[in-house]
Short mmCIF file of C-alpha atoms in Angstrom, two decimals:
data_model
loop_
_atom_site.label_atom_id
_atom_site.label_comp_id
_atom_site.label_asym_id
_atom_site.label_seq_id
_atom_site.Cartn_x
_atom_site.Cartn_y
_atom_site.Cartn_z
CA MET A 958 29.49 21.13 -7.86
CA HIS A 959 33.05 19.95 -8.56
CA GLY A 960 35.39 22.87 -8.71
CA SER A 961 34.59 24.50 -11.81
CA PRO A 962 33.96 27.79 -12.35
CA ARG A 963 30.72 27.07 -14.30
CA GLU A 964 27.73 27.89 -13.75
CA ALA A 965 25.52 24.46 -12.57
CA PRO A 966 23.07 24.20 -16.13
CA LEU A 967 19.67 25.86 -15.82
CA ALA A 968 17.28 23.65 -17.11
CA HIS A 969 15.30 21.24 -15.30
CA THR A 970 15.82 17.55 -15.88
CA ASP A 971 12.73 15.86 -16.28
CA ALA A 972 12.84 12.38 -15.12
CA ALA A 973 9.83 11.49 -17.17
CA SER A 974 9.65 13.48 -20.37
CA GLY A 975 13.36 15.37 -20.88
CA ASN A 976 11.49 18.62 -21.39
CA GLY A 977 12.46 21.13 -18.86
CA ASP A 978 10.27 20.67 -16.08
CA GLY A 979 11.01 17.75 -13.13
CA ASP A 980 12.34 15.90 -10.90
CA ALA A 981 15.53 18.18 -10.44
CA ARG A 982 13.09 20.98 -9.68
CA THR A 983 10.77 19.21 -8.00
CA GLY A 984 14.39 18.59 -5.37
CA ASP A 985 14.26 22.85 -5.77
CA ILE A 986 10.77 23.38 -4.89
CA ALA A 987 10.90 20.94 -1.76
CA THR A 988 13.81 22.91 -0.78
CA ALA A 989 12.41 26.25 -1.00
CA LEU A 990 9.48 25.26 0.56
CA LEU A 991 11.40 23.47 3.94
CA SER A 992 13.26 26.05 4.22
CA ARG A 993 10.47 28.16 5.12
CA ALA A 994 9.39 26.02 7.24
CA THR A 995 8.36 27.81 10.19
CA GLY A 996 10.10 26.93 13.92
CA ASP A 997 7.06 24.97 15.49
CA MET A 998 7.13 22.72 12.40
CA MET A 999 10.73 21.82 12.36
CA GLY A 1000 10.42 21.40 16.19
CA SER A 1001 8.05 18.74 15.65
CA HIS A 1002 9.16 17.19 12.86
CA LEU A 1003 12.61 17.41 11.55
CA SER A 1004 15.74 19.07 14.11
CA GLU A 1005 17.50 21.76 12.41
CA GLY A 1006 20.33 19.57 11.92
CA GLU A 1007 18.17 16.57 10.06
CA LEU A 1008 16.57 19.45 8.02
CA ARG A 1009 19.61 20.82 6.96
CA VAL A 1010 21.43 17.60 5.54
CA TRP A 1011 17.87 16.77 4.50
CA ARG A 1012 17.96 20.12 1.99
CA THR A 1013 21.28 19.73 1.31
CA TYR A 1014 20.86 16.23 -0.06
CA LEU A 1015 17.93 17.57 -2.32
CA GLN A 1016 20.14 20.18 -3.45
CA ALA A 1017 22.77 17.51 -4.09
CA HIS A 1018 20.25 15.42 -5.98
CA ALA A 1019 18.74 18.40 -8.31
CA LEU A 1020 22.01 19.42 -9.25
CA LEU A 1021 23.64 16.13 -9.91
CA LEU A 1022 20.56 15.40 -12.82
CA ARG A 1023 20.99 18.52 -14.49
CA TRP A 1024 24.59 17.88 -14.66
CA LEU A 1025 24.16 15.22 -16.07
CA GLU A 1026 21.62 16.02 -17.78
CA ALA A 1027 23.81 18.68 -19.94
CA ASP A 1028 26.87 16.29 -20.00
CA LEU A 1029 24.42 13.99 -21.87
CA VAL A 1030 22.16 15.72 -24.34
CA GLY A 1031 24.82 18.62 -25.22
CA GLN A 1032 27.34 15.00 -26.19
CA THR A 1033 24.89 12.76 -27.37
CA GLY A 1034 21.94 14.87 -27.75
CA ILE A 1035 19.52 12.15 -25.20
CA SER A 1036 18.19 12.88 -21.89
CA LEU A 1037 18.52 10.87 -18.79
CA ALA A 1038 14.80 9.76 -19.05
CA HIS A 1039 15.11 8.37 -22.54
CA TYR A 1040 18.50 6.83 -21.14
CA ASP A 1041 16.73 5.11 -18.07
CA VAL A 1042 14.93 3.74 -20.78
CA LEU A 1043 16.95 2.47 -22.87
CA VAL A 1044 19.04 0.86 -20.18
CA GLN A 1045 16.76 -0.80 -18.47
CA LEU A 1046 15.98 -2.23 -22.06
CA ALA A 1047 19.00 -3.39 -22.49
CA LEU A 1048 19.38 -5.08 -19.07
CA ALA A 1049 15.75 -6.81 -19.54
CA ASP A 1050 15.73 -10.58 -21.25
CA ASP A 1051 15.79 -10.39 -24.86
CA HIS A 1052 16.56 -6.34 -25.00
CA ARG A 1053 12.42 -6.52 -24.32
CA LEU A 1054 9.34 -5.56 -21.78
CA ARG A 1055 5.91 -4.96 -21.71
CA MET A 1056 5.13 -1.39 -20.37
CA HIS A 1057 4.20 -1.61 -17.22
CA GLU A 1058 7.14 -3.64 -16.70
CA LEU A 1059 9.23 -1.00 -18.13
CA ALA A 1060 7.12 2.07 -16.24
CA ASP A 1061 7.94 0.02 -12.27
CA ARG A 1062 11.76 -0.25 -13.36
CA VAL A 1063 12.52 3.39 -14.60
CA LEU A 1064 14.71 4.96 -11.61
CA LEU A 1065 13.95 8.08 -12.63
CA SER A 1066 9.96 8.78 -12.44
CA ARG A 1067 7.22 6.19 -14.24
CA SER A 1068 4.92 8.89 -15.14
CA GLY A 1069 5.26 10.12 -18.60
CA ILE A 1070 7.24 6.27 -19.90
CA THR A 1071 4.59 5.92 -23.01
CA ARG A 1072 5.35 9.68 -24.30
CA VAL A 1073 9.27 8.73 -24.21
CA VAL A 1074 8.72 5.47 -25.94
CA ASP A 1075 6.75 7.19 -28.41
CA ARG A 1076 9.80 9.79 -29.35
CA LEU A 1077 12.35 6.77 -28.52
CA GLU A 1078 9.85 4.33 -31.71
CA ALA A 1079 9.82 7.55 -33.25
CA ASP A 1080 13.36 8.05 -32.89
CA GLY A 1081 13.96 4.39 -34.07
CA LEU A 1082 15.88 4.08 -31.07
CA VAL A 1083 13.09 1.38 -29.61
CA GLU A 1084 9.72 -0.93 -31.00
CA ARG A 1085 6.82 -1.81 -30.10
CA LYS A 1086 5.61 -5.77 -30.53
CA ALA A 1087 2.68 -7.54 -29.78
CA CYS A 1088 1.92 -9.08 -27.06
CA PRO A 1089 1.32 -12.58 -27.88
CA SER A 1090 -0.50 -13.50 -24.87
CA ASP A 1091 -2.02 -10.28 -24.37
CA ALA A 1092 -4.11 -8.83 -27.13
CA ARG A 1093 -4.20 -5.68 -25.56
CA GLY A 1094 -0.83 -5.22 -24.54
CA ALA A 1095 2.62 -4.66 -26.00
CA PHE A 1096 6.04 -5.21 -25.62
CA ALA A 1097 9.35 -1.83 -25.99
CA VAL A 1098 12.26 -4.01 -27.35
CA LEU A 1099 15.45 -2.30 -27.91
CA SER A 1100 16.74 -1.78 -31.85
CA ASP A 1101 19.46 -2.68 -32.84
CA ALA A 1102 20.10 1.54 -32.86
CA GLY A 1103 18.80 1.59 -29.76
CA LEU A 1104 21.80 0.02 -28.75
CA THR A 1105 24.24 1.46 -30.60
CA GLN A 1106 22.54 4.40 -28.82
CA LEU A 1107 23.43 3.29 -25.62
CA ARG A 1108 26.77 2.28 -26.51
CA GLN A 1109 28.37 5.98 -27.26
CA ALA A 1110 26.34 7.80 -24.30
CA THR A 1111 26.83 4.37 -21.54
CA PRO A 1112 30.35 6.43 -21.30
CA VAL A 1113 29.26 10.25 -21.36
CA HIS A 1114 26.98 9.32 -18.31
CA LEU A 1115 29.36 7.29 -16.76
CA ALA A 1116 32.16 9.95 -16.88
CA GLY A 1117 29.36 12.20 -15.74
CA VAL A 1118 28.96 10.10 -12.35
CA HIS A 1119 32.72 10.31 -11.96
CA ARG A 1120 32.95 13.80 -12.19
CA HIS A 1121 30.50 15.08 -10.53
CA PHE A 1122 30.14 12.43 -8.31
CA VAL A 1123 33.02 10.10 -7.82
CA GLU A 1124 35.65 12.90 -8.13
CA PRO A 1125 34.63 15.27 -5.18
CA LEU A 1126 35.05 12.70 -2.22
CA ASP A 1127 37.89 10.74 -1.76
CA ASP A 1128 37.65 7.01 -0.94
CA ALA A 1129 37.17 6.18 2.73
CA GLN A 1130 34.69 9.40 1.82
CA LEU A 1131 32.06 8.10 -1.21
CA GLN A 1132 32.69 4.04 0.71
CA LEU A 1133 31.28 5.74 3.59
CA LEU A 1134 28.33 7.53 2.27
CA GLY A 1135 27.82 4.59 -0.23
CA GLU A 1136 26.46 2.32 3.26
CA LEU A 1137 24.41 5.70 4.30
CA LEU A 1138 22.91 5.33 1.49
CA GLU A 1139 22.31 1.00 1.30
CA ARG A 1140 20.71 1.68 5.18
CA VAL A 1141 18.50 4.06 3.21
CA VAL A 1142 17.84 1.50 0.72
CA ALA A 1143 17.34 -1.30 2.73
CA ALA A 1144 14.75 0.85 5.45
CA LEU A 1145 13.01 1.79 2.48
CA VAL A 1146 12.78 -1.76 0.59
CA SER A 1147 11.75 -3.77 4.55
CA SER A 1148 8.98 -0.79 5.28
CA ALA A 1149 7.86 -0.30 1.30
CA PRO A 1150 3.90 -1.78 0.95
CA VAL A 1151 3.53 -5.70 -0.66
CA GLY A 1152 2.65 -5.75 -3.60
CA VAL A 1153 3.81 -3.53 -6.87
CA GLY A 1154 5.94 -1.37 -4.47
CA ARG A 1155 7.82 -3.64 -2.42
CA GLN A 1156 8.11 -5.73 -5.56
CA ARG A 1157 9.79 -1.95 -7.61
CA ALA A 1158 12.00 -1.41 -5.14
CA GLU A 1159 13.41 -4.58 -4.29
CA SER A 1160 13.49 -5.84 -7.96
CA VAL A 1161 15.32 -2.55 -9.77
CA PRO A 1162 18.57 -2.95 -11.58
CA ASP A 1163 21.08 -0.23 -11.56
CA PRO A 1164 21.18 2.11 -14.18
CA VAL A 1165 24.52 3.32 -13.59
CA ALA A 1166 26.08 0.27 -14.99
CA GLY A 1167 24.96 1.24 -18.26
CA ASN A 1168 25.78 -2.87 -19.08
#
């Protein structure tokens, strides 16, 4: 992916549970399905050039997640999905979020968030605390050990982002890519339904900064 002779990691990233099935595999499956589309389907929906760009985006997304997952697991023992949760808690006021808020903020996947928090709690990285205003609710709270783990994992993650995403592009290409992606994000935010979908699209923090 970036001139390295090594093969890309084969393990797929599950953004919800880190167990090997998930978003990266979804990208591969979607790419395979799209590549089998008939000429009529392509003509009625996407041009050949448009479909090629979309497939390339899916492939890049899947490969990036695999590499970033492999870097984190290999060097810190933490999955990308778990890292995402720790980042969102670190960015929140008092390092705590209610479970539904956490599900809205994670960028990789909302599904299985309870299972992810269960695992982080078992590892001592997250604590659950009762919500005074809602007896049925609970906060997920970043523990001191979780903050330490996040501080150890963040340099590894950011180095991976630089190596696998930034280095293949020159400054002008990176700026152009950023502008194009911002345009897509703005279009998605403006067309999101009013309510949870739009709120999530507009308000989620950026986990790449890791601060």
